[in-house]
C-alpha cells in the first residue's frame, strides 16, 4: 500500500495534478526505493521530474542507482535514459550510447508490452542526437518520421524548422514554422527564425515585421 501511495504521488506530479514541489517528490522517491528498490517505476518517475526541471545530472544519478540496484529498465525508462544522456552529451562520442539505446528501442517498436505512450518520441530523440552531431540529413529523416507518426506534436515541426534553417532550406523551414505557430505563436525564437528565413529569401518587409515582434519580447 505504501509503495502504491508513492507511485501515485509521482504520477500525480508528472501529470500536473500536484504543485511543483520538487523536494517533496524527491523525498517520496527515496522513500519508495528504500521500500522497494527493485521496482523500476519510482526511478522512471523521479527521472521524469528531474528531466522536466533540467536537472540532468540528478536524473543521471537516478539511472546509476537503478543499475546498482539491478533494476530491469522498462522501455520508457530507457527512453528517458536517451533523453538524459543526450542533454549531458558534449561531443559526438557521448552520443553513441544514447543512439545505440534508441536503435534498440526502435527494433522493439511493435512490443505490445511497451510503456512508451508515444513511440514517435524515439524517432524524435534520434533526430535530435543527429542534429547535435551536425548530421543534418539524418536529423531531418528521423524528425520527418516522428512527424508522420504523430503530426499533432507541434514541437516536432518547430525543431524540424530549425534544422531546415541550419540546412539553408528556408522555404521548408518557413512551412514548418507556419504549422508550429499553432502552438508557438508566443515564441520569440519562432518569430526570430521566421524573420531570418524571410530575409534570406528576399522578403524584407515581412522579415522586418518579425524583427519588430521579436524585439517586443525583449522589452
Coordinates of N, CA and C in Angstrom, one line a residue:
X1 N 0.8 -1.2 0.0 CA 0.0 0.0 0.0 C 0.9 1.3 0.0
X2 N 2.0 1.2 0.8 CA 2.8 2.4 0.9 C 3.5 2.7 -0.5
X3 N 3.9 1.6 -1.1 CA 4.6 1.7 -2.5 C 3.6 2.3 -3.4
X4 N 2.3 1.9 -3.4 CA 1.3 2.4 -4.3 C 1.1 3.9 -4.0
X5 N 1.2 4.3 -2.8 CA 1.0 5.7 -2.4 C 2.1 6.6 -3.1
X6 N 3.3 6.1 -3.0 CA 4.4 6.9 -3.5 C 4.4 6.9 -5.0
X7 N 4.0 5.8 -5.7 CA 3.9 5.8 -7.1 C 2.8 6.7 -7.6
X8 N 1.7 6.8 -6.8 CA 0.6 7.7 -7.2 C 1.0 9.1 -7.0
X9 N 1.8 9.4 -6.0 CA 2.2 10.7 -5.7 C 3.1 11.2 -6.9
X10 N 4.0 10.3 -7.3 CA 4.8 10.6 -8.5 C 3.9 10.9 -9.7
X11 N 3.0 10.0 -10.0 CA 2.2 10.1 -11.2 C 1.4 11.3 -11.2
X12 N 0.8 11.7 -10.1 CA 0.1 13.0 -10.0 C 0.9 14.2 -10.3
X13 N 2.2 14.1 -9.8 CA 3.1 15.3 -10.0 C 3.4 15.4 -11.5
X14 N 3.8 14.2 -12.1 CA 4.1 14.3 -13.5 C 2.9 14.7 -14.4
X15 N 1.7 14.2 -14.0 CA 0.5 14.6 -14.7 C 0.0 16.0 -14.5
X16 N 0.7 16.7 -13.6 CA 0.4 18.1 -13.4 C -0.7 18.3 -12.4
X17 N -1.0 17.3 -11.6 CA -2.1 17.4 -10.6 C -1.7 18.0 -9.3
X18 N -0.4 17.9 -9.0 CA 0.2 18.4 -7.7 C 1.0 19.6 -8.0
X19 N 1.2 20.5 -6.9 CA 2.1 21.6 -7.1 C 3.6 21.2 -7.4
X20 N 4.3 22.1 -7.9 CA 5.7 21.8 -8.3 C 6.6 21.9 -7.1
X21 N 6.5 20.9 -6.2 CA 7.3 20.8 -5.0 C 8.3 19.7 -5.2
X22 N 9.5 20.1 -5.8 CA 10.5 19.0 -6.2 C 11.0 18.3 -4.9
X23 N 11.2 19.1 -3.9 CA 11.8 18.5 -2.7 C 10.9 17.4 -2.1
X24 N 9.6 17.6 -2.1 CA 8.7 16.6 -1.6 C 8.7 15.4 -2.5
X25 N 8.8 15.6 -3.8 CA 8.8 14.4 -4.8 C 10.1 13.7 -4.6
X26 N 11.2 14.4 -4.4 CA 12.5 13.7 -4.2 C 12.5 12.8 -2.9
X27 N 11.9 13.4 -1.9 CA 11.7 12.6 -0.6 C 10.9 11.4 -0.9
X28 N 9.8 11.5 -1.7 CA 9.0 10.3 -2.0 C 9.8 9.3 -2.8
X29 N 10.6 9.8 -3.7 CA 11.5 8.9 -4.5 C 12.4 8.0 -3.6
X30 N 13.1 8.7 -2.6 CA 14.0 8.0 -1.8 C 13.2 7.0 -0.9
X31 N 12.0 7.4 -0.4 CA 11.2 6.5 0.4 C 10.8 5.3 -0.3
X32 N 10.4 5.6 -1.6 CA 9.9 4.5 -2.4 C 10.9 3.4 -2.7
X33 N 12.2 3.9 -3.1 CA 13.2 2.9 -3.4 C 13.8 2.2 -2.2
X34 N 13.6 2.9 -1.0 CA 14.0 2.2 0.2 C 13.1 1.0 0.5
X35 N 11.8 1.2 0.2 CA 10.8 0.2 0.4 C 10.9 -0.9 -0.6
X36 N 11.0 -0.5 -1.9 CA 11.0 -1.5 -3.0 C 12.1 -1.1 -4.0
X37 N 13.4 -1.4 -3.7 CA 14.5 -0.9 -4.5 C 14.5 -1.5 -5.9
X38 N 13.8 -2.7 -6.1 CA 13.9 -3.4 -7.4 C 12.9 -3.0 -8.4
X39 N 11.9 -2.1 -8.0 CA 10.8 -1.7 -8.9 C 11.2 -0.5 -9.7
X40 N 11.0 -0.6 -11.1 CA 11.5 0.5 -12.0 C 10.8 1.8 -11.9
X41 N 9.5 1.7 -11.4 CA 8.6 2.9 -11.6 C 9.1 4.1 -10.8
X42 N 9.5 4.0 -9.5 CA 10.0 5.2 -8.8 C 11.2 5.9 -9.5
X43 N 12.1 5.1 -10.1 CA 13.2 5.6 -10.8 C 12.7 6.4 -12.1
X44 N 11.8 5.8 -12.8 CA 11.2 6.4 -14.0 C 10.6 7.8 -13.7
X45 N 9.8 7.8 -12.7 CA 9.0 9.0 -12.3 C 9.9 10.0 -11.8
X46 N 10.9 9.6 -11.0 CA 11.9 10.6 -10.5 C 12.7 11.2 -11.7
X47 N 13.1 10.4 -12.6 CA 13.8 10.9 -13.8 C 12.9 11.8 -14.6
X48 N 11.6 11.6 -14.7 CA 10.8 12.5 -15.4 C 10.7 13.9 -14.7
X49 N 10.7 13.8 -13.4 CA 10.6 15.1 -12.6 C 11.9 15.9 -12.8
X50 N 13.1 15.2 -12.6 CA 14.3 15.9 -12.8 C 14.5 16.3 -14.3
X51 N 14.1 15.5 -15.2 CA 14.2 15.9 -16.6 C 13.5 17.2 -16.9
X52 N 12.2 17.2 -16.5 CA 11.4 18.4 -16.8 C 11.8 19.7 -16.1
X53 N 12.7 19.5 -15.1 CA 13.3 20.7 -14.4 C 14.7 20.9 -14.8
X54 N 15.2 20.2 -15.9 CA 16.5 20.4 -16.4 C 17.6 20.1 -15.4
X55 N 17.3 19.1 -14.6 CA 18.3 18.7 -13.6 C 18.9 17.3 -14.1
X56 N 19.7 17.4 -15.1 CA 20.1 16.2 -15.9 C 21.1 15.4 -15.1
X57 N 22.0 16.0 -14.3 CA 22.9 15.3 -13.5 C 22.2 14.5 -12.4
X58 N 21.2 15.1 -11.8 CA 20.4 14.4 -10.8 C 19.7 13.2 -11.5
X59 N 19.2 13.4 -12.7 CA 18.5 12.4 -13.4 C 19.4 11.2 -13.7
X60 N 20.7 11.6 -14.1 CA 21.7 10.5 -14.3 C 22.0 9.7 -13.1
X61 N 22.0 10.4 -11.9 CA 22.2 9.7 -10.7 C 21.1 8.7 -10.4
X62 N 19.9 9.0 -10.7 CA 18.8 8.1 -10.5 C 19.0 6.9 -11.4
X63 N 19.4 7.0 -12.6 CA 19.7 5.9 -13.5 C 20.8 5.0 -13.0
X64 N 21.9 5.7 -12.5 CA 23.0 4.9 -11.9 C 22.6 4.1 -10.7
X65 N 21.7 4.7 -9.9 CA 21.2 4.0 -8.7 C 20.3 2.8 -9.1
X66 N 19.5 3.0 -10.1 CA 18.7 1.9 -10.6 C 19.5 0.7 -11.0
X67 N 20.6 1.0 -11.7 CA 21.5 0.0 -12.2 C 22.2 -0.7 -11.0
X68 N 22.6 0.1 -10.1 CA 23.3 -0.5 -8.9 C 22.3 -1.5 -8.1
X69 N 21.0 -1.1 -8.2 CA 20.0 -2.0 -7.6 C 19.5 -3.0 -8.5
X70 N 20.1 -3.2 -9.6 CA 19.8 -4.3 -10.6 C 18.3 -4.2 -11.0
X71 N 17.9 -3.0 -11.3 CA 16.5 -2.8 -11.7 C 16.5 -3.1 -13.2
X72 N 15.4 -3.8 -13.6 CA 15.2 -4.1 -15.0 C 14.5 -2.8 -15.7
X73 N 15.2 -2.2 -16.6 CA 14.7 -1.0 -17.2 C 13.6 -1.3 -18.1
X74 N 12.5 -0.6 -17.9 CA 11.3 -0.6 -18.9 C 11.7 0.2 -20.1
X75 N 11.0 0.0 -21.2 CA 11.2 0.8 -22.4 C 11.2 2.3 -22.2
X76 N 10.2 2.7 -21.4 CA 10.1 4.2 -21.1 C 11.3 4.7 -20.3
X77 N 11.8 3.9 -19.3 CA 12.9 4.3 -18.6 C 14.2 4.4 -19.5
X78 N 14.3 3.4 -20.4 CA 15.4 3.5 -21.4 C 15.2 4.7 -22.3
X79 N 14.0 5.1 -22.6 CA 13.8 6.3 -23.4 C 14.3 7.5 -22.7
X80 N 14.0 7.6 -21.4 CA 14.4 8.7 -20.6 C 15.9 8.7 -20.4
X81 N 16.5 7.5 -20.4 CA 18.0 7.4 -20.4 C 18.5 8.1 -21.7
X82 N 17.9 7.9 -22.8 CA 18.3 8.5 -24.1 C 18.2 10.0 -23.9
X83 N 17.1 10.5 -23.4 CA 16.9 11.9 -23.3 C 17.9 12.6 -22.3
X84 N 18.2 11.9 -21.2 CA 19.1 12.4 -20.2 C 20.5 12.5 -20.8
X85 N 21.0 11.3 -21.4 CA 22.3 11.3 -21.9 C 22.5 12.3 -23.1
X86 N 21.4 12.5 -23.8 CA 21.5 13.5 -24.9 C 21.8 14.9 -24.3
X87 N 21.1 15.2 -23.3 CA 21.3 16.6 -22.7 C 22.6 16.7 -22.0
X88 N 23.2 15.6 -21.6 CA 24.6 15.7 -20.9 C 25.7 15.6 -21.9
X89 N 25.4 15.2 -23.1 CA 26.5 14.9 -24.1 C 27.2 16.2 -24.6
X90 N 28.5 16.2 -24.6 CA 29.3 17.4 -25.1 C 29.9 17.2 -26.4
X91 N 30.0 15.9 -26.8 CA 30.7 15.6 -28.1 C 30.1 14.4 -28.8
X92 N 30.5 14.1 -30.0 CA 29.9 13.1 -30.8 C 30.0 11.7 -30.1
X93 N 31.1 11.5 -29.4 CA 31.4 10.2 -28.8 C 30.3 10.0 -27.6
X94 N 30.0 11.1 -27.0 CA 29.0 11.0 -25.9 C 27.6 10.6 -26.4
X95 N 27.4 10.8 -27.7 CA 26.0 10.5 -28.2 C 25.9 9.1 -28.8
X96 N 27.0 8.3 -28.8 CA 27.0 7.0 -29.3 C 26.1 6.1 -28.4
X97 N 26.2 6.2 -27.1 CA 25.4 5.4 -26.2 C 23.9 5.6 -26.3
X98 N 23.5 6.9 -26.3 CA 22.0 7.1 -26.4 C 21.5 6.7 -27.8
X99 N 22.3 6.9 -28.9 CA 21.9 6.5 -30.2 C 21.7 5.0 -30.2
X100 N 22.6 4.2 -29.5 CA 22.5 2.8 -29.5 C 21.3 2.3 -28.8
X101 N 21.0 3.0 -27.6 CA 19.8 2.6 -26.9 C 18.5 2.9 -27.7
X102 N 18.5 4.1 -28.4 CA 17.3 4.4 -29.2 C 17.1 3.4 -30.3
X103 N 18.3 3.0 -30.9 CA 18.1 2.0 -32.0 C 17.5 0.7 -31.5
X104 N 17.9 0.3 -30.3 CA 17.3 -0.9 -29.7 C 15.8 -0.7 -29.5
X105 N 15.4 0.5 -29.0 CA 14.0 0.8 -28.8 C 13.2 0.7 -30.1
X106 N 13.9 1.2 -31.2 CA 13.2 1.1 -32.5 C 13.0 -0.3 -32.9
X107 N 14.0 -1.2 -32.6 CA 13.8 -2.6 -33.0 C 12.7 -3.3 -32.3
X108 N 12.3 -2.7 -31.1 CA 11.2 -3.3 -30.3 C 9.9 -2.5 -30.5
X109 N 9.8 -1.8 -31.6 CA 8.7 -0.8 -31.9 C 7.4 -1.5 -31.8
X110 N 7.3 -2.8 -32.1 CA 6.0 -3.5 -32.1 C 5.7 -4.2 -30.8
X111 N 6.5 -4.0 -29.8 CA 6.4 -4.6 -28.5 C 5.0 -4.3 -27.8
X112 N 4.1 -5.2 -27.7 CA 2.8 -4.9 -27.1 C 2.8 -4.5 -25.7
X113 N 3.9 -4.8 -25.0 CA 4.0 -4.5 -23.6 C 4.8 -3.2 -23.2
X114 N 5.1 -2.4 -24.3 CA 5.9 -1.2 -24.0 C 5.1 -0.2 -23.2
X115 N 5.8 0.5 -22.3 CA 5.1 1.5 -21.5 C 5.4 2.9 -22.1
X116 N 5.9 3.0 -23.3 CA 6.1 4.3 -24.0 C 4.8 4.6 -24.6
X117 N 4.2 5.8 -24.2 CA 2.9 6.1 -24.7 C 2.9 6.7 -26.1
X118 N 4.0 7.3 -26.5 CA 4.1 7.9 -27.8 C 5.4 7.5 -28.4
X119 N 5.3 6.5 -29.3 CA 6.5 5.9 -29.9 C 7.2 6.8 -30.8
X120 N 6.5 7.9 -31.3 CA 7.2 8.9 -32.1 C 8.4 9.6 -31.4
X121 N 8.4 9.5 -30.1 CA 9.4 10.2 -29.3 C 10.8 9.5 -29.6
X122 N 10.8 8.2 -30.0 CA 12.0 7.6 -30.2 C 12.7 8.2 -31.5
X123 N 11.9 8.3 -32.6 CA 12.4 8.9 -33.8 C 12.9 10.4 -33.5
X124 N 12.1 11.1 -32.7 CA 12.4 12.4 -32.4 C 13.7 12.6 -31.7
X125 N 13.9 11.7 -30.7 CA 15.2 11.7 -30.0 C 16.4 11.4 -30.9
X126 N 16.2 10.5 -31.8 CA 17.3 10.1 -32.7 C 17.6 11.3 -33.6
X127 N 16.5 12.0 -34.0 CA 16.7 13.2 -34.8 C 17.5 14.3 -34.1
X128 N 17.1 14.5 -32.8 CA 17.9 15.5 -32.0 C 19.3 15.1 -31.9
X129 N 19.6 13.9 -31.7 CA 21.0 13.4 -31.5 C 21.8 13.7 -32.8
X130 N 21.2 13.4 -33.9 CA 21.9 13.6 -35.2 C 22.0 15.1 -35.5
X131 N 21.0 15.9 -35.0 CA 21.2 17.4 -35.2 C 22.3 17.9 -34.3
X132 N 22.4 17.4 -33.1 CA 23.6 17.8 -32.2 C 24.9 17.4 -32.8
X133 N 24.9 16.3 -33.6 CA 26.1 15.8 -34.3 C 26.4 16.6 -35.6
X134 N 25.5 17.5 -35.9 CA 25.5 18.2 -37.2 C 25.4 17.3 -38.4
X135 N 24.7 16.2 -38.2 CA 24.3 15.3 -39.3 C 22.9 15.7 -39.7
X136 N 22.8 16.7 -40.5 CA 21.5 17.3 -40.8 C 20.6 16.5 -41.6
X137 N 21.1 15.7 -42.6 CA 20.2 14.9 -43.4 C 19.6 13.8 -42.5
X138 N 20.4 13.2 -41.7 CA 19.9 12.1 -40.8 C 18.9 12.7 -39.8
X139 N 19.2 13.9 -39.3 CA 18.3 14.5 -38.4 C 16.9 14.8 -39.1
X140 N 16.9 15.3 -40.3 CA 15.7 15.5 -41.0 C 14.9 14.3 -41.3
X141 N 15.6 13.2 -41.6 CA 14.9 11.9 -41.9 C 14.2 11.4 -40.7
X142 N 14.8 11.5 -39.5 CA 14.2 10.9 -38.3 C 13.1 11.9 -37.8
X143 N 13.3 13.2 -37.9 CA 12.3 14.1 -37.5 C 11.0 14.0 -38.4
X144 N 11.2 13.8 -39.7 CA 10.1 13.6 -40.6 C 9.3 12.3 -40.2
X145 N 10.0 11.2 -39.9 CA 9.3 10.0 -39.4 C 8.5 10.3 -38.2
X146 N 9.1 11.1 -37.2 CA 8.4 11.4 -36.0 C 7.1 12.2 -36.3
X147 N 7.2 13.1 -37.2 CA 6.0 13.9 -37.6 C 5.0 13.0 -38.3
X148 N 5.4 12.1 -39.1 CA 4.5 11.2 -39.8 C 3.7 10.3 -38.7
X149 N 4.5 9.9 -37.7 CA 3.9 9.1 -36.6 C 3.0 9.9 -35.7
X150 N 3.3 11.2 -35.5 CA 2.4 12.0 -34.6 C 2.4 13.4 -35.2
X151 N 1.6 13.7 -36.2 CA 1.5 15.0 -36.7 C 1.0 16.1 -35.8
X152 N 0.4 15.7 -34.7 CA -0.1 16.7 -33.8 C 0.9 17.3 -32.9
X153 N 2.1 16.8 -32.8 CA 3.2 17.3 -32.0 C 3.9 18.5 -32.6
X154 N 3.5 19.7 -32.3 CA 4.0 20.9 -32.9 C 5.5 21.1 -32.6
X155 N 5.9 20.5 -31.5 CA 7.3 20.6 -31.1 C 8.2 20.0 -32.2
X156 N 7.7 18.9 -32.8 CA 8.5 18.3 -33.9 C 8.6 19.2 -35.1
X157 N 7.5 19.9 -35.4 CA 7.6 20.8 -36.6 C 8.5 22.0 -36.3
X158 N 8.5 22.5 -35.1 CA 9.3 23.6 -34.7 C 10.8 23.2 -34.8
X159 N 11.2 22.0 -34.3 CA 12.6 21.6 -34.3 C 13.0 21.3 -35.8
X160 N 12.1 20.7 -36.6 CA 12.5 20.4 -38.0 C 12.7 21.7 -38.7
X161 N 11.9 22.7 -38.4 CA 12.1 24.0 -38.9 C 13.5 24.6 -38.6
X162 N 13.9 24.4 -37.4 CA 15.3 24.8 -37.0 C 16.4 24.1 -37.8
X163 N 16.2 22.8 -38.0 CA 17.1 22.0 -38.8 C 17.1 22.4 -40.3
X164 N 16.0 22.7 -40.8 CA 15.9 23.2 -42.2 C 16.6 24.5 -42.3
X165 N 16.5 25.4 -41.3 CA 17.1 26.7 -41.3 C 18.7 26.5 -41.3
X166 N 19.1 25.6 -40.4 CA 20.6 25.2 -40.4 C 21.1 24.7 -41.7
X167 N 20.2 24.1 -42.5 CA 20.5 23.5 -43.7 C 20.3 24.5 -44.9
X168 N 19.9 25.7 -44.6 CA 19.7 26.8 -45.5 C 18.5 26.4 -46.5
X169 N 17.6 25.6 -46.0 CA 16.4 25.3 -46.7 C 15.2 26.2 -46.2
X170 N 15.3 27.4 -46.6 CA 14.4 28.4 -46.0 C 13.0 28.3 -46.2
X171 N 12.6 27.9 -47.4 CA 11.1 27.7 -47.7 C 10.6 26.5 -46.9
X172 N 11.3 25.4 -46.8 CA 10.9 24.3 -45.9 C 10.8 24.7 -44.5
X173 N 11.7 25.5 -44.0 CA 11.7 26.0 -42.6 C 10.5 26.8 -42.4
X174 N 10.2 27.7 -43.3 CA 9.0 28.6 -43.2 C 7.7 27.8 -43.1
X175 N 7.7 26.7 -43.9 CA 6.5 25.9 -43.9 C 6.3 25.2 -42.5
X176 N 7.3 24.7 -41.9 CA 7.2 24.1 -40.6 C 6.9 25.2 -39.6
X177 N 7.5 26.3 -39.6 CA 7.2 27.4 -38.6 C 5.8 27.8 -38.7
X178 N 5.2 27.8 -39.9 CA 3.8 28.2 -40.1 C 2.9 27.3 -39.4
X179 N 3.2 26.0 -39.5 CA 2.4 25.0 -38.8 C 2.6 25.1 -37.3
X180 N 3.9 25.2 -36.9 CA 4.2 25.2 -35.4 C 3.6 26.4 -34.7
X181 N 3.3 27.4 -35.5 CA 2.7 28.7 -34.9 C 1.4 28.4 -34.2
X182 N 0.7 27.3 -34.5 CA -0.5 26.9 -33.8 C -0.3 26.9 -32.3
X183 N 0.9 26.4 -31.9 CA 1.2 26.2 -30.5 C 2.2 27.2 -30.0
X184 N 3.1 27.7 -30.9 CA 4.2 28.6 -30.5 C 4.1 30.0 -31.0
X185 N 2.9 30.5 -31.1 CA 2.6 31.9 -31.5 C 3.4 32.9 -30.6
X186 N 3.5 32.5 -29.4 CA 4.2 33.5 -28.4 C 5.7 33.2 -28.3
X187 N 6.3 32.4 -29.2 CA 7.7 32.0 -29.1 C 8.5 33.1 -29.8
X188 N 9.4 33.7 -29.1 CA 10.3 34.7 -29.7 C 11.2 34.0 -30.7
X189 N 11.6 32.8 -30.4 CA 12.5 32.1 -31.3 C 11.8 31.9 -32.7
X190 N 10.6 31.5 -32.6 CA 9.8 31.3 -33.9 C 9.8 32.5 -34.7
X191 N 9.5 33.7 -34.1 CA 9.5 34.9 -34.9 C 10.8 35.3 -35.4
X192 N 11.9 35.1 -34.6 CA 13.2 35.5 -35.0 C 13.7 34.6 -36.2
X193 N 13.5 33.3 -36.1 CA 13.9 32.4 -37.1 C 13.1 32.6 -38.4
X194 N 11.8 32.9 -38.2 CA 11.0 33.1 -39.4 C 11.5 34.4 -40.1
X195 N 11.9 35.4 -39.4 CA 12.5 36.6 -40.0 C 13.8 36.3 -40.7
X196 N 14.6 35.4 -40.1 CA 15.9 35.0 -40.8 C 15.6 34.4 -42.2
X197 N 14.6 33.5 -42.2 CA 14.3 32.8 -43.4 C 13.7 33.7 -44.4
X198 N 12.9 34.6 -44.0 CA 12.3 35.6 -44.9 C 13.3 36.5 -45.5
X199 N 14.2 37.0 -44.7 CA 15.3 37.8 -45.1 C 16.2 37.1 -46.2
X200 N 16.5 35.8 -45.9 CA 17.3 35.1 -46.8 C 16.6 34.9 -48.2
X201 N 15.3 34.9 -48.2 CA 14.5 34.7 -49.4 C 14.1 36.1 -50.0
X202 N 14.7 37.1 -49.5 CA 14.4 38.5 -50.1 C 13.1 39.1 -49.7
X203 N 12.5 38.5 -48.7 CA 11.1 39.0 -48.2 C 11.4 40.0 -47.1
X204 N 12.0 41.1 -47.4 CA 12.5 42.0 -46.4 C 11.4 42.7 -45.5
X205 N 10.3 43.0 -46.1 CA 9.2 43.7 -45.4 C 8.6 42.7 -44.3
X206 N 8.4 41.5 -44.7 CA 7.9 40.5 -43.7 C 9.0 40.2 -42.7
X207 N 10.2 40.2 -43.1 CA 11.3 39.9 -42.1 C 11.4 41.1 -41.1
X208 N 11.2 42.3 -41.6 CA 11.2 43.4 -40.6 C 10.1 43.3 -39.6
X209 N 8.9 42.9 -40.0 CA 7.8 42.7 -39.1 C 8.2 41.7 -38.0
X210 N 8.8 40.6 -38.5 CA 9.2 39.5 -37.5 C 10.2 40.1 -36.5
X211 N 11.1 40.9 -37.0 CA 12.1 41.5 -36.2 C 11.5 42.4 -35.1
X212 N 10.5 43.2 -35.5 CA 9.8 44.0 -34.6 C 9.1 43.2 -33.5
X213 N 8.5 42.1 -33.9 CA 7.8 41.3 -33.0 C 8.8 40.7 -32.0
X214 N 9.9 40.2 -32.5 CA 11.0 39.6 -31.7 C 11.5 40.7 -30.7
X215 N 11.7 41.9 -31.1 CA 12.2 42.9 -30.2 C 11.2 43.2 -29.1
X216 N 9.9 43.1 -29.4 CA 8.9 43.3 -28.3 C 9.0 42.3 -27.2
X217 N 9.5 41.1 -27.5 CA 9.7 40.1 -26.5 C 10.9 40.4 -25.6
X218 N 11.8 41.2 -26.1 CA 13.0 41.6 -25.4 C 12.8 42.8 -24.4
X219 N 11.7 43.5 -24.6 CA 11.4 44.7 -23.8 C 10.8 44.3 -22.5

